[in-house]
Amino acid sequence: MVYAAFRSIGAYAPKKILSNEELSTMVDTTDEWITKRTGIKERRIAADNEYTSDLGIYAAELAIERSGLNKDEIDMIVCATISPDYFCMPSTATIISTKLGLKNITAFDISAACTGFVYILSIAKAFIESGMKKNVLIIGAEKLSSITDYSDRGTCILFGDGAGAAVISATDNKDEAIIDVHTGADGAYADLLMTPNGGSGSAHDSLDQEAANCFMQMKGNETFKVAVRTLTKDVVEILNENNINSESIKHFIPHQANYRIIKAVGDALKLREDQVVLTVEKYGNTSGASIPMAINDIYEQGRLKKGELMLLDAFGGGLTWGSALVPFSPLK
Ligand code: UT7
């Protein structure tokens, strides 16, 4: 039997910091309001000439280097993004594959918003367990500043740019294998969080209007309530189905949308503070990049050790949601 192991992590955060103070000169808000309601203090913003693929490639190169593999051993790249370099094509994954100097590999993007990293983890696991691929590079990369309306205080305070990547490889050792990945979706809630224009479903009234409506729009408060309910239910289910107690979780790594959502889910699971990984304060919400950026943070702080069990949990536009039980299994 072939299993899939989570071998390595890498991430990249653009240099430019956008603070709450600076945002409060752009829209009617305050550092106090943002901190209290979200836990966010600052977020990173990519340079004008820095695209989603550029953020992804920095993260990917680190993940490959840390995996101990030669980059030519990578046989598939999957990128989760809602802010690709180009609308429709080419995919950001193919651009990254070329920048990495890789030819003749499978490369494609997926769209699952903030749940993107959990979705691509499930794809990597399935391709590896079926024997179709051996070493899959998964990347969550977002330049959300390119689809954020900086006149809308309900959304612009939340989002930031960044990327995270991981190498998932085949193994015959069950002890180092990804235990389980859950993914779900319900389009009935599509209007809670969407970019209403720019696609074949848009009204095409005028180019100006179309451009403006390509920004993200969110019914924040309703999204908040569905997020807490869905995240908690999904995590309880994955733990029960795998007979794993929340005490066995070394690192709970939720999607970093809002500190209050993370706290509510952590409390429902009776997790201690030291089990919960938080990066929302310094990166804000980076959608599909938020979970791998958080994993990278604890890795670089020396807090993530071989064999430790991670519980990933995400929720986002679509609506989509997902969770995963993942031991950290580096080769070295
Ligand atoms: O990542 C994918 C999923 N996304 C999420 O999970 C995001 C979920 N939602 C949230 O994080 C929160 O709903 C927000 C942070 C977006 C908003 O917080 P809230 O506590 O739900 O606020 P609210 O929308 O209920 O608004 C409360 C008040 C309103 O004023 P009134 O009507 O009470 O006078 C808003 O107009 O706060 C006002 N408000 C603001 N005030 C200052 C909304 N945004 C701001 C702001 N600064 N930035």
Coordinates of N, CA and C and ligand atoms in Angstrom, one line a residue, residues 27-30 33-34 37-38 113-114 152-159 193 218-225 227 255-258 260-261 285 287 315-317 319, ligand 1:
V27 N -10.1 54.3 5.1 CA -11.5 54.1 5.3 C -11.9 54.5 6.7
D28 N -13.2 54.5 7.0 CA -13.7 54.9 8.3 C -13.5 53.8 9.3
T29 N -12.4 53.6 9.8 CA -12.1 52.5 10.8 C -11.0 53.0 11.8
T30 N -10.8 52.1 12.7 CA -9.7 52.4 13.7 C -8.9 51.1 14.0
W33 N -10.9 49.1 16.6 CA -12.0 48.3 16.1 C -11.5 47.1 15.4
I34 N -10.5 47.2 14.5 CA -10.0 46.1 13.8 C -9.4 45.0 14.7
R37 N -12.3 43.3 16.8 CA -13.2 42.5 16.1 C -12.5 41.3 15.3
T38 N -11.2 41.5 15.0 CA -10.6 40.5 14.1 C -9.3 39.9 14.7
A113 N -11.2 28.9 -2.6 CA -11.1 30.0 -1.7 C -10.2 29.7 -0.5
C114 N -10.7 30.1 0.7 CA -9.8 29.9 1.9 C -9.6 28.4 2.2
D152 N -14.0 49.7 0.8 CA -14.9 48.9 1.6 C -14.3 48.5 2.9
R153 N -14.7 49.1 4.0 CA -14.1 48.8 5.3 C -14.5 47.4 5.8
G154 N -15.6 46.8 5.2 CA -16.0 45.5 5.7 C -15.1 44.4 5.2
T155 N -14.3 44.7 4.1 CA -13.4 43.6 3.6 C -11.9 44.0 3.6
C156 N -11.6 45.3 3.3 CA -10.2 45.7 3.1 C -9.4 45.6 4.4
I157 N -10.0 45.6 5.5 CA -9.2 45.4 6.8 C -8.8 44.0 7.0
L158 N -9.4 43.1 6.3 CA -9.1 41.6 6.6 C -8.0 41.0 5.8
F159 N -7.9 41.4 4.5 CA -7.1 40.6 3.6 C -5.7 41.0 3.3
L193 N -20.0 35.3 0.1 CA -18.6 35.7 -0.1 C -18.4 35.5 -1.6
M218 N -18.4 40.6 0.7 CA -18.7 39.6 1.8 C -19.8 40.1 2.7
K219 N -20.7 39.2 3.1 CA -21.7 39.5 4.2 C -21.0 38.9 5.4
G220 N -20.2 39.8 6.0 CA -19.2 39.4 7.0 C -19.9 38.7 8.2
N221 N -20.9 39.3 8.8 CA -21.5 38.8 10.0 C -22.1 37.4 9.8
E222 N -22.9 37.3 8.7 CA -23.5 36.0 8.4 C -22.4 34.9 8.1
T223 N -21.3 35.3 7.4 CA -20.2 34.4 7.1 C -19.6 33.9 8.4
F224 N -19.4 34.9 9.3 CA -18.8 34.6 10.7 C -19.6 33.4 11.3
K225 N -20.9 33.6 11.4 CA -21.7 32.6 12.1 C -21.7 31.2 11.5
A227 N -19.3 30.2 9.6 CA -17.9 29.7 9.7 C -17.7 28.9 11.1
H255 N -7.6 28.0 9.4 CA -7.5 29.2 8.5 C -7.6 30.5 9.3
Q256 N -6.7 31.4 9.0 CA -6.6 32.6 9.8 C -7.5 33.7 9.2
A257 N -8.8 33.6 9.6 CA -9.7 34.6 9.1 C -10.0 35.7 10.1
N258 N -10.1 35.3 11.3 CA -10.6 36.2 12.4 C -10.3 35.5 13.7
R260 N -11.5 35.8 16.6 CA -12.7 35.4 17.3 C -13.3 34.1 16.8
I261 N -13.2 33.8 15.5 CA -13.6 32.5 14.9 C -12.7 31.4 15.5
N285 N -5.9 37.8 6.7 CA -6.5 36.6 6.0 C -5.9 36.5 4.6
S287 N -6.3 33.9 2.6 CA -7.1 32.8 2.0 C -6.3 31.5 1.9
F315 N -12.3 27.2 6.1 CA -13.6 27.6 5.7 C -13.5 28.8 4.7
G316 N -14.3 28.8 3.6 CA -14.2 30.0 2.7 C -15.3 30.1 1.7
G317 N -15.1 31.0 0.8 CA -16.1 31.3 -0.3 C -16.5 30.0 -1.0
L319 N -19.9 28.2 -0.6 CA -19.0 28.0 0.5 C -18.2 26.7 0.4
Ligands
UT7_1 O1 -11.9 33.8 5.1 C1 -13.2 33.4 4.6 C2 -14.3 33.6 5.5 N1 -14.4 34.9 6.0 C3 -14.6 35.1 7.3 O2 -14.7 34.1 8.0 C4 -14.9 36.5 7.8 C5 -16.0 36.4 8.8 N2 -16.5 37.7 9.3 C6 -15.8 38.5 10.1 O3 -14.6 38.3 10.3 C7 -16.5 39.7 10.7 O4 -17.9 39.5 10.4 C8 -16.1 41.1 10.3 C9 -14.7 41.4 10.9 C10 -16.0 41.2 8.8 C11 -17.0 42.1 10.8 O5 -17.2 42.0 12.2 P1 -18.6 41.9 12.9 O6 -18.3 41.9 14.4 O7 -19.3 40.8 12.3 O8 -19.2 43.3 12.5 P2 -20.6 43.7 11.8 O9 -20.5 43.4 10.3 O10 -21.7 43.0 12.5 O11 -20.7 45.2 12.0 C12 -20.8 45.8 13.3 C13 -20.7 47.3 13.1 C14 -21.5 47.9 12.0 O12 -22.0 49.2 12.4 P3 -23.4 49.4 13.1 O13 -24.4 49.0 12.0 O14 -23.5 48.5 14.3 O15 -23.5 50.9 13.3 C15 -20.6 48.1 10.9 O16 -20.9 49.1 10.0 O17 -19.3 47.6 12.8 C16 -19.3 48.5 11.6 N3 -18.1 48.1 10.9 C17 -16.9 48.8 11.1 N4 -16.6 49.8 12.0 C18 -15.3 50.2 12.0 C19 -17.9 47.2 9.9 N5 -16.6 47.2 9.5 C20 -16.0 48.2 10.2 C21 -14.7 48.7 10.3 N6 -14.4 49.6 11.2 N7 -13.7 48.2 9.5

